[in-house]
XYZ file of C-alpha atoms in Angstrom:
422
model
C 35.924 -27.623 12.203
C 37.814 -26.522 15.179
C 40.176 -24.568 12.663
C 37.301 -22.970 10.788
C 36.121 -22.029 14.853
C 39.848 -20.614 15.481
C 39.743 -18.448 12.420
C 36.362 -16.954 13.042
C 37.284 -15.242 16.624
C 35.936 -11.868 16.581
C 33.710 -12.124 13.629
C 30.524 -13.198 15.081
C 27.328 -12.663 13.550
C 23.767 -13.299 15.696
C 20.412 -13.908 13.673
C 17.031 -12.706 15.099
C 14.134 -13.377 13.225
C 10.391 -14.080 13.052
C 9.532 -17.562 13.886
C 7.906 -18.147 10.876
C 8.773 -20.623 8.055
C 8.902 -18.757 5.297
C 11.610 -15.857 7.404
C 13.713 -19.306 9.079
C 14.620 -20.813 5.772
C 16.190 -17.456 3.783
C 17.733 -16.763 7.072
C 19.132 -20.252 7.695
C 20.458 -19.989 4.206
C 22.575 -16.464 4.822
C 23.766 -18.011 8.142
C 25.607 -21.047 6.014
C 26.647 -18.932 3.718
C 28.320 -16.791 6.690
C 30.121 -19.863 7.849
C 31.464 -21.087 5.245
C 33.043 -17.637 4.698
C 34.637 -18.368 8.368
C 32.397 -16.427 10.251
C 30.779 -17.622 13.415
C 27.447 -17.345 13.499
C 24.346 -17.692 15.949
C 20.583 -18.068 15.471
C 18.819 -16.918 18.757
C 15.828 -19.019 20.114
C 12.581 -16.980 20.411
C 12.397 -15.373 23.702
C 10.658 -16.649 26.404
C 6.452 -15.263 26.763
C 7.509 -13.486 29.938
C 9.487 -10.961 28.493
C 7.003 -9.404 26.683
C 4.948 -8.930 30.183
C 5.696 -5.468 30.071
C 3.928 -4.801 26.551
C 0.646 -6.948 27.855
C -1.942 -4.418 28.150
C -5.022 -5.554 30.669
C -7.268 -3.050 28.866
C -7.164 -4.877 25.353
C -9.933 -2.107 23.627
C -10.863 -2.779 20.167
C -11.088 0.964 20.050
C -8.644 1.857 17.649
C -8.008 4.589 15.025
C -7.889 3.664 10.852
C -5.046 5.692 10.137
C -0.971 5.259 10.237
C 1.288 4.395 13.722
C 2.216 7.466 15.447
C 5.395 7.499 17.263
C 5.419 7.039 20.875
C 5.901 10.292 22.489
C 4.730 14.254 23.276
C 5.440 16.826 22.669
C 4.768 20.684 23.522
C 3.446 22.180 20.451
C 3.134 21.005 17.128
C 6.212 22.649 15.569
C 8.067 20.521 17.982
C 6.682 16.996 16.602
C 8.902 15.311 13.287
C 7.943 15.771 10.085
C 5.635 12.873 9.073
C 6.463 10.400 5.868
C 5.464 7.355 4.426
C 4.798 4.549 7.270
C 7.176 2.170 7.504
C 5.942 -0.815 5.767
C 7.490 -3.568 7.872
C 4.609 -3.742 10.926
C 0.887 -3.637 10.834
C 0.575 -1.918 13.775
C -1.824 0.401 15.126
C -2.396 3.068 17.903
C -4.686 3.501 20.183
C -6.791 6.155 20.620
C -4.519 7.660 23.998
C -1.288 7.642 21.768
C -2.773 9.576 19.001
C -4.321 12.405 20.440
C -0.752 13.929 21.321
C -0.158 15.373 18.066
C -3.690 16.282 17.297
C -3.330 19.562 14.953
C -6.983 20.327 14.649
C -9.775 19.493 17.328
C -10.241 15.575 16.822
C -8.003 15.097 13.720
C -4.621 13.591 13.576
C -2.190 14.012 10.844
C -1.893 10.534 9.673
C -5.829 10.628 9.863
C -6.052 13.620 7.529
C -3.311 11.735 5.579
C -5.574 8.047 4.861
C -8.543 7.733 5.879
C -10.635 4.452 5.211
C -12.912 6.136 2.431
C -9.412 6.771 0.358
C -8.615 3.082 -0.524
C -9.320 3.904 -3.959
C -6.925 6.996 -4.377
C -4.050 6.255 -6.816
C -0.716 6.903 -4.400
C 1.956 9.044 -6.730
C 3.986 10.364 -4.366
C 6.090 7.300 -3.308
C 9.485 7.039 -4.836
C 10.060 3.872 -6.896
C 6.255 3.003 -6.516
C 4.970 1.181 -8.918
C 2.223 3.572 -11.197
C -1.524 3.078 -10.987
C -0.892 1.618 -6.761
C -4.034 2.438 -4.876
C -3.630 3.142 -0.923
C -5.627 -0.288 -0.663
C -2.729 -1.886 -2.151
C 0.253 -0.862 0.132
C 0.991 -2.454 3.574
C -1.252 -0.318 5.392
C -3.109 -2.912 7.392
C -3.293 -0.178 10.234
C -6.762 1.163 8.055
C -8.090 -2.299 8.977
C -9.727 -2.173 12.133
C -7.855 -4.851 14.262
C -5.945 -4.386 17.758
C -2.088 -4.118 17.517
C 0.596 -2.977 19.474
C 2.503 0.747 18.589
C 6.004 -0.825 20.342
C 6.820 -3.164 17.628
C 6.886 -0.548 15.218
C 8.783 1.586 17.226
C 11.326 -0.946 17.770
C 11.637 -1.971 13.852
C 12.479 1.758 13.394
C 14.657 2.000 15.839
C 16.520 -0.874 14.491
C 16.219 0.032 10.727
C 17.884 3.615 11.934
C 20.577 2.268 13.820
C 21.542 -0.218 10.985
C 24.483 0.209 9.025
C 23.492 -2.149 6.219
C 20.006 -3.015 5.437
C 19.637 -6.663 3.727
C 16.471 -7.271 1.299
C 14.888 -10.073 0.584
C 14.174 -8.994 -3.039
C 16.767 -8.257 -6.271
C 18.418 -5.673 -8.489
C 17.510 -8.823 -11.277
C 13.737 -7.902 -11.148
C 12.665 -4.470 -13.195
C 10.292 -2.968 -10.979
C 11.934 -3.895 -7.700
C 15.138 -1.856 -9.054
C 12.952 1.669 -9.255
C 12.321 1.050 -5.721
C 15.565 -0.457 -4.558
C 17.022 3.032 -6.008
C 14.143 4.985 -4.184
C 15.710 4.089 -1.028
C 19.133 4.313 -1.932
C 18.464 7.984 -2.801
C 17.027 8.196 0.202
C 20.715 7.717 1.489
C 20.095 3.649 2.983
C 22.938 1.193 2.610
C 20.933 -1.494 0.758
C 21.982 -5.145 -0.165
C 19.043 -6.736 -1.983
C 20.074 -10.596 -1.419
C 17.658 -12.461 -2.870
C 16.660 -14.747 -3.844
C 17.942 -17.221 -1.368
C 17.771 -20.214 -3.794
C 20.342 -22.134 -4.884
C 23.307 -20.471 -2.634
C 23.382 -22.926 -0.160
C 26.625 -24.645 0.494
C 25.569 -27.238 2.912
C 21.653 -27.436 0.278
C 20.495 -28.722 4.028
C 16.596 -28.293 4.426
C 15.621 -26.928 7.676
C 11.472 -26.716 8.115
C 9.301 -26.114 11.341
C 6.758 -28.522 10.480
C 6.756 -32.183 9.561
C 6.728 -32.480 5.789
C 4.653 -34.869 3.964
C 6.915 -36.293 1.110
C 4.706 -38.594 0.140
C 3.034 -35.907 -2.193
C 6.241 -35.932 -4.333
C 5.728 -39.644 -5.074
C 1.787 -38.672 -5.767
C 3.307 -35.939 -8.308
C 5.311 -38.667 -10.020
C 1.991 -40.156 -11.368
C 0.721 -37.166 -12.125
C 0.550 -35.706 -16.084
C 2.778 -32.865 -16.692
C 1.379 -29.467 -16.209
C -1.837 -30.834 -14.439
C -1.255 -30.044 -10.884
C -2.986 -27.661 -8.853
C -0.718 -26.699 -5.613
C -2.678 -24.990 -2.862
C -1.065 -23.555 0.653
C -1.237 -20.505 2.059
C 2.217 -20.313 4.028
C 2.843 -20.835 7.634
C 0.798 -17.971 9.469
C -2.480 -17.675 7.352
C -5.379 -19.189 9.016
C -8.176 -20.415 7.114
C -12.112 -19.460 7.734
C -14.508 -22.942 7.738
C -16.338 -21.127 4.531
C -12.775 -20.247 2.827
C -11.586 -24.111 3.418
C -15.701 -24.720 2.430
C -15.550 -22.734 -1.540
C -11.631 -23.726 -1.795
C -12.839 -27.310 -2.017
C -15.672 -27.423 -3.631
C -13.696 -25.340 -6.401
C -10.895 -27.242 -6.669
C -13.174 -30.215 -7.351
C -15.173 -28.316 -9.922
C -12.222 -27.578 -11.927
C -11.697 -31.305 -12.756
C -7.627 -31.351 -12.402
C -5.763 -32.864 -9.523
C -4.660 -30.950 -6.876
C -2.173 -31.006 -3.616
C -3.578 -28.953 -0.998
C -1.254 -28.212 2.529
C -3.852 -27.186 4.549
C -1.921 -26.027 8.157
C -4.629 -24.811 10.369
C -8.597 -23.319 10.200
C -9.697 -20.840 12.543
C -11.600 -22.370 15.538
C -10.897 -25.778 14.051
C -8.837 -28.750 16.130
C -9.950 -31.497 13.009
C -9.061 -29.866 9.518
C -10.858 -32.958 7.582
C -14.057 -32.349 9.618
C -14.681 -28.847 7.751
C -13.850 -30.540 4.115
C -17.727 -30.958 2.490
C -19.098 -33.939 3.260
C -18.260 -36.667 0.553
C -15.417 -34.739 -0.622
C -12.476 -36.974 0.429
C -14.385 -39.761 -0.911
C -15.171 -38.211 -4.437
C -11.452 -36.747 -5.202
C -9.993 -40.049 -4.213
C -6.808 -40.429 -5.989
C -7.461 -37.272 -8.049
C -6.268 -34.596 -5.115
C -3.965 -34.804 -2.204
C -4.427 -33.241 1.429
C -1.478 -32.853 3.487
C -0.519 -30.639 6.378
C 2.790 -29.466 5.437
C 5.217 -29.608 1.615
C 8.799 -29.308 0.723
C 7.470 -26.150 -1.482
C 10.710 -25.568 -3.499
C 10.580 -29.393 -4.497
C 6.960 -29.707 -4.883
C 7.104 -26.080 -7.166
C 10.274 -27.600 -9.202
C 7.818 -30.524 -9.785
C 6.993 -31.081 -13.859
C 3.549 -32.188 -12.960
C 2.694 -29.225 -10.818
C 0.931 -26.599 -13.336
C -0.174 -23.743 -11.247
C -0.086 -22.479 -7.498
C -2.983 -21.019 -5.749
C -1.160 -19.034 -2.836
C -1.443 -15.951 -0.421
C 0.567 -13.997 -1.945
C 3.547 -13.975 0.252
C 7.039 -12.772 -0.588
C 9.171 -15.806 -0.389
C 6.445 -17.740 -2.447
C 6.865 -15.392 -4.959
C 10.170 -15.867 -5.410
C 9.843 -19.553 -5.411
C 7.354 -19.764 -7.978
C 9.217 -17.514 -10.358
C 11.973 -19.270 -9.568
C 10.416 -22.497 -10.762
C 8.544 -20.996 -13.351
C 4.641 -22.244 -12.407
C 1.892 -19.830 -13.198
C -0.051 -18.647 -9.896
C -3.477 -17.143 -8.523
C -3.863 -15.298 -5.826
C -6.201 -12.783 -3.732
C -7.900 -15.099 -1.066
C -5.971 -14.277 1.608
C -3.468 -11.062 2.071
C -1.634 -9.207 5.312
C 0.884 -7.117 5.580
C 3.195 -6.789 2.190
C 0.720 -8.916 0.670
C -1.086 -6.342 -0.973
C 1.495 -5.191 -2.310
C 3.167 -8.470 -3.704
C -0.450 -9.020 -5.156
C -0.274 -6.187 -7.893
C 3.179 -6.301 -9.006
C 2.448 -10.102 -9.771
C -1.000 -9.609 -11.121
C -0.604 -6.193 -12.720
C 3.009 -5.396 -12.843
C 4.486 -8.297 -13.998
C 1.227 -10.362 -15.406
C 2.570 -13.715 -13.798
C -0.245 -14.487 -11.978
C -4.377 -14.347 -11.703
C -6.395 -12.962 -8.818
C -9.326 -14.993 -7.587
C -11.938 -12.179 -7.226
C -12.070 -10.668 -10.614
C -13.820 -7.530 -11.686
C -15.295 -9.010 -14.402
C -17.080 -11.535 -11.804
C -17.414 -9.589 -8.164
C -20.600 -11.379 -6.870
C -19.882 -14.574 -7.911
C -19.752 -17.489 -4.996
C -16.145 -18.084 -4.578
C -15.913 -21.580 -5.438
C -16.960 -20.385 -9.404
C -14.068 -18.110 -9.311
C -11.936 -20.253 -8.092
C -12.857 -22.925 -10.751
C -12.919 -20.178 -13.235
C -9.525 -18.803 -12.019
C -7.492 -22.568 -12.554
C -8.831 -22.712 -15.931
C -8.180 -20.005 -17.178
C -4.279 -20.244 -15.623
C -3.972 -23.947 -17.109
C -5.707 -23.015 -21.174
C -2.936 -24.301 -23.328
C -0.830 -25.396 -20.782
C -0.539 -21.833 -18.776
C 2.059 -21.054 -21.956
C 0.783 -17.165 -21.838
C 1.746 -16.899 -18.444
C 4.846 -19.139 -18.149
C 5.830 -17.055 -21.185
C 6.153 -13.836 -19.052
C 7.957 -16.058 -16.156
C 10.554 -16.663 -18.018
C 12.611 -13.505 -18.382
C 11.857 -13.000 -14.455
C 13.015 -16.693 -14.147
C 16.177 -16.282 -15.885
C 17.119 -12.994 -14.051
C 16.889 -14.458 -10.816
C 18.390 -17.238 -11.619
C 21.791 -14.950 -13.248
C 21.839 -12.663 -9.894
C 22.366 -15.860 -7.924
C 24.831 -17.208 -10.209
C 29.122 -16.838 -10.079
C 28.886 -12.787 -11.176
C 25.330 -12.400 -10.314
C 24.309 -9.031 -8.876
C 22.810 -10.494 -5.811
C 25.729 -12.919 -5.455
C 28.029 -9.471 -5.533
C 26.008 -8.063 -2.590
C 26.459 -11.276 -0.212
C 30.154 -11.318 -1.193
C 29.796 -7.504 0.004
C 28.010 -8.044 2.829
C 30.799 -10.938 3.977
C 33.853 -8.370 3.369
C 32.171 -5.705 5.306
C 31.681 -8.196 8.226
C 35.325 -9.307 7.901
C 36.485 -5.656 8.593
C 34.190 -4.975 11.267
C 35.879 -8.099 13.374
C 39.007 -5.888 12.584
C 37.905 -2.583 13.979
């Protein structure tokens, strides 16, 4: 170890990142990989409430605009503002009112609220490079058209940092079809771009690191389980729950007769998670479903008994799902990329079901969710595990000895090497 520390001097590499599960592990991941390239790396701790005083506004309004982040500035006349683009889809931040009006170019209009405004959810979006066709401005990361209170600074500082960056890692792959017509969207658009992912099975040190305490009794409950049978449920580390959500999402599960594993974190308003279960409900699924408040998701996914996975549509779920090769269902719950995520899985690539279909829009939510598992576990989910598969194997190539996303780590590691030589 000390020699491996010796060797390293000058080739230091710090980690910031959300603190979030699903952004710690893929991070933790890279940062092994790192050292056992002989680089030294550190992960900083999350910084202390205080120093964010200085963003704390004591006039929290609600009173916000439905239209894109605006950057933080004035400016004389219009000519003199930047030419506005596509938002950058990292944030869902919004502005408020005060920030906006400064590049008002016709009396009480902005340009990003002539550019979306909340009737236009429905317009097809063509004018994105690499976007996928038929994408609806409801189905992009544009959470800012939802009216809730956010801060414009965090958005200013992600594109700050995504201009000053030399290299700009993704957590996505070359491997998967559609993600490649993006991927060389942005590299036209002259971005240095190493698409990593996915960070599966590139571990050196295969060392689980998680931020809650994971039940692993629910792999032991999988063992008796039949192959194929198993409903997973969990919606990730940040989505919260509403009492009615947790309310239809049980009642469905039971309806659809299979068993089920269900990590259910936290409920809005709610200390005691059993309390908002229906009453009678632990009683009645007995040994047939399993409640815990936390899962080792690649292991539980990798499980032969688990048949499909009822999720929020996240990114790194995704991944792991394809990766593992389980059917899934979504639309319950999406922020942020979510929407996005949503229709390449449900549309683009066909790998997964949404909830709320348009075939059954009024219907109480527990019959689609019922409705939903079904139809995701006919014959064994073989239609859909059928379409997995290529994806499946392509990830699981880019990660291998030649794989393209193994190239782009390897890249990544030799450009750090020279830069502790500059």
């Amino acid at each position: 170890m000390e020699q491996l520390l010796q060797s390293s001097q000058g080739r230091h590499v710090v980690f910031f990142t959300h603190n979030e599960q699903s952004h710690i592990t893929p991070m933790l991941v890279l940062a092994r990989l790192l050292v056992s390239r002989g680089l030294q790396v550190t992960c900083a701790r999350a910084l202390p409430a205080t120093a964010y005083a200085s963003y704390i506004s004591t006039n929290n309004s609600n009173n916000t605009l439905s239209c894109t982040p605006e950057p933080k500035f004035q400016v004389e006349s219009v000519e003199e503002s930047p030419q506005h683009s596509c938002a950058s889809c990292n944030a869902c931040t919004r502005p408020r009112r005060s920030s906006s009006l400064t590049l008002c170019i016709m009396p009480g209009r902005t340009k990003s609220q002539i550019a979306f405004q909340p009737g236009m959810q429905d317009e097809v979006i063509d004018f994105i490079p690499g976007l996928m066709k038929g994408f609806r401005v409801a189905d992009i990361p544009l959470d800012f058209l939802r009216r809730i209170p956010a801060e414009l600074e965090g958005l200013n500082f992600l594109q700050h940092s995504k201009a000053c960056a030399g290299i700009v890692l993704y957590n996505t792959s070359y491997a998967l079809e559609v993600e490649a017509e993006a991927l060389d969207a942005l590299v036209a658009l002259g971005l240095q771009i190493y698409p990593v992912a996915p960070m599966l099975n590139m571990d050196p040190c295969n060392i689980t690191t998680v931020l809650y305490r994971e039940d692993d009794k629910c792999l032991s409950w999988l063992d008796r389980q039949p192959l194929g049978s198993v409903v997973y449920v969990s919606f990730g580390s940040i989505v919260s729950l509403t009492r009615e959500e947790v309310l239809e999402l049980a009642l469905g599960l039971e309806a659809c007769g299979q068993p089920f594993l269900w990590v259910i974190r936290c409920i809005e308003g709610v200390s005691d998670v059993m309390s908002v279960l229906p009453p009678g409900f632990v009683e009645r699924i007995n040994t047939k479903g399993l409640i815990v408040v936390w899962a080792p998701q690649v292991a539980v996914l990798s499980h032969p008994s688990v048949g499909c996975f009822i999720f929020h549509s996240g990114l790194t779920s995704l991944l792991e799902a394809i990766w593992a090769g389980v059917p899934m269902i979504g639309d319950l719950y999406k922020i942020s990329e979510q929407n996005t995520v949503f229709r390449v899985m449900t549309e683009g690539w066909r790998v997964a079901l949404p909830i709320i279909h348009e075939s059954r829009p009024h219907s109480p939510l527990r019959n689609c969710i019922e409705t939903a598992i079904k139809e995701v576990l006919r014959d064994g989910g073989a239609a859909i595990r059928l379409r997995i598969a290529p994806l499946r194997a392509a990830l699981k190539e880019a990660v291998g000895p030649s794989g393209i996303s193994r190239q782009y780590l390897e890249q990544l590691v030799d450009v750090l090497l020279s830069l502790a030589h500059e």
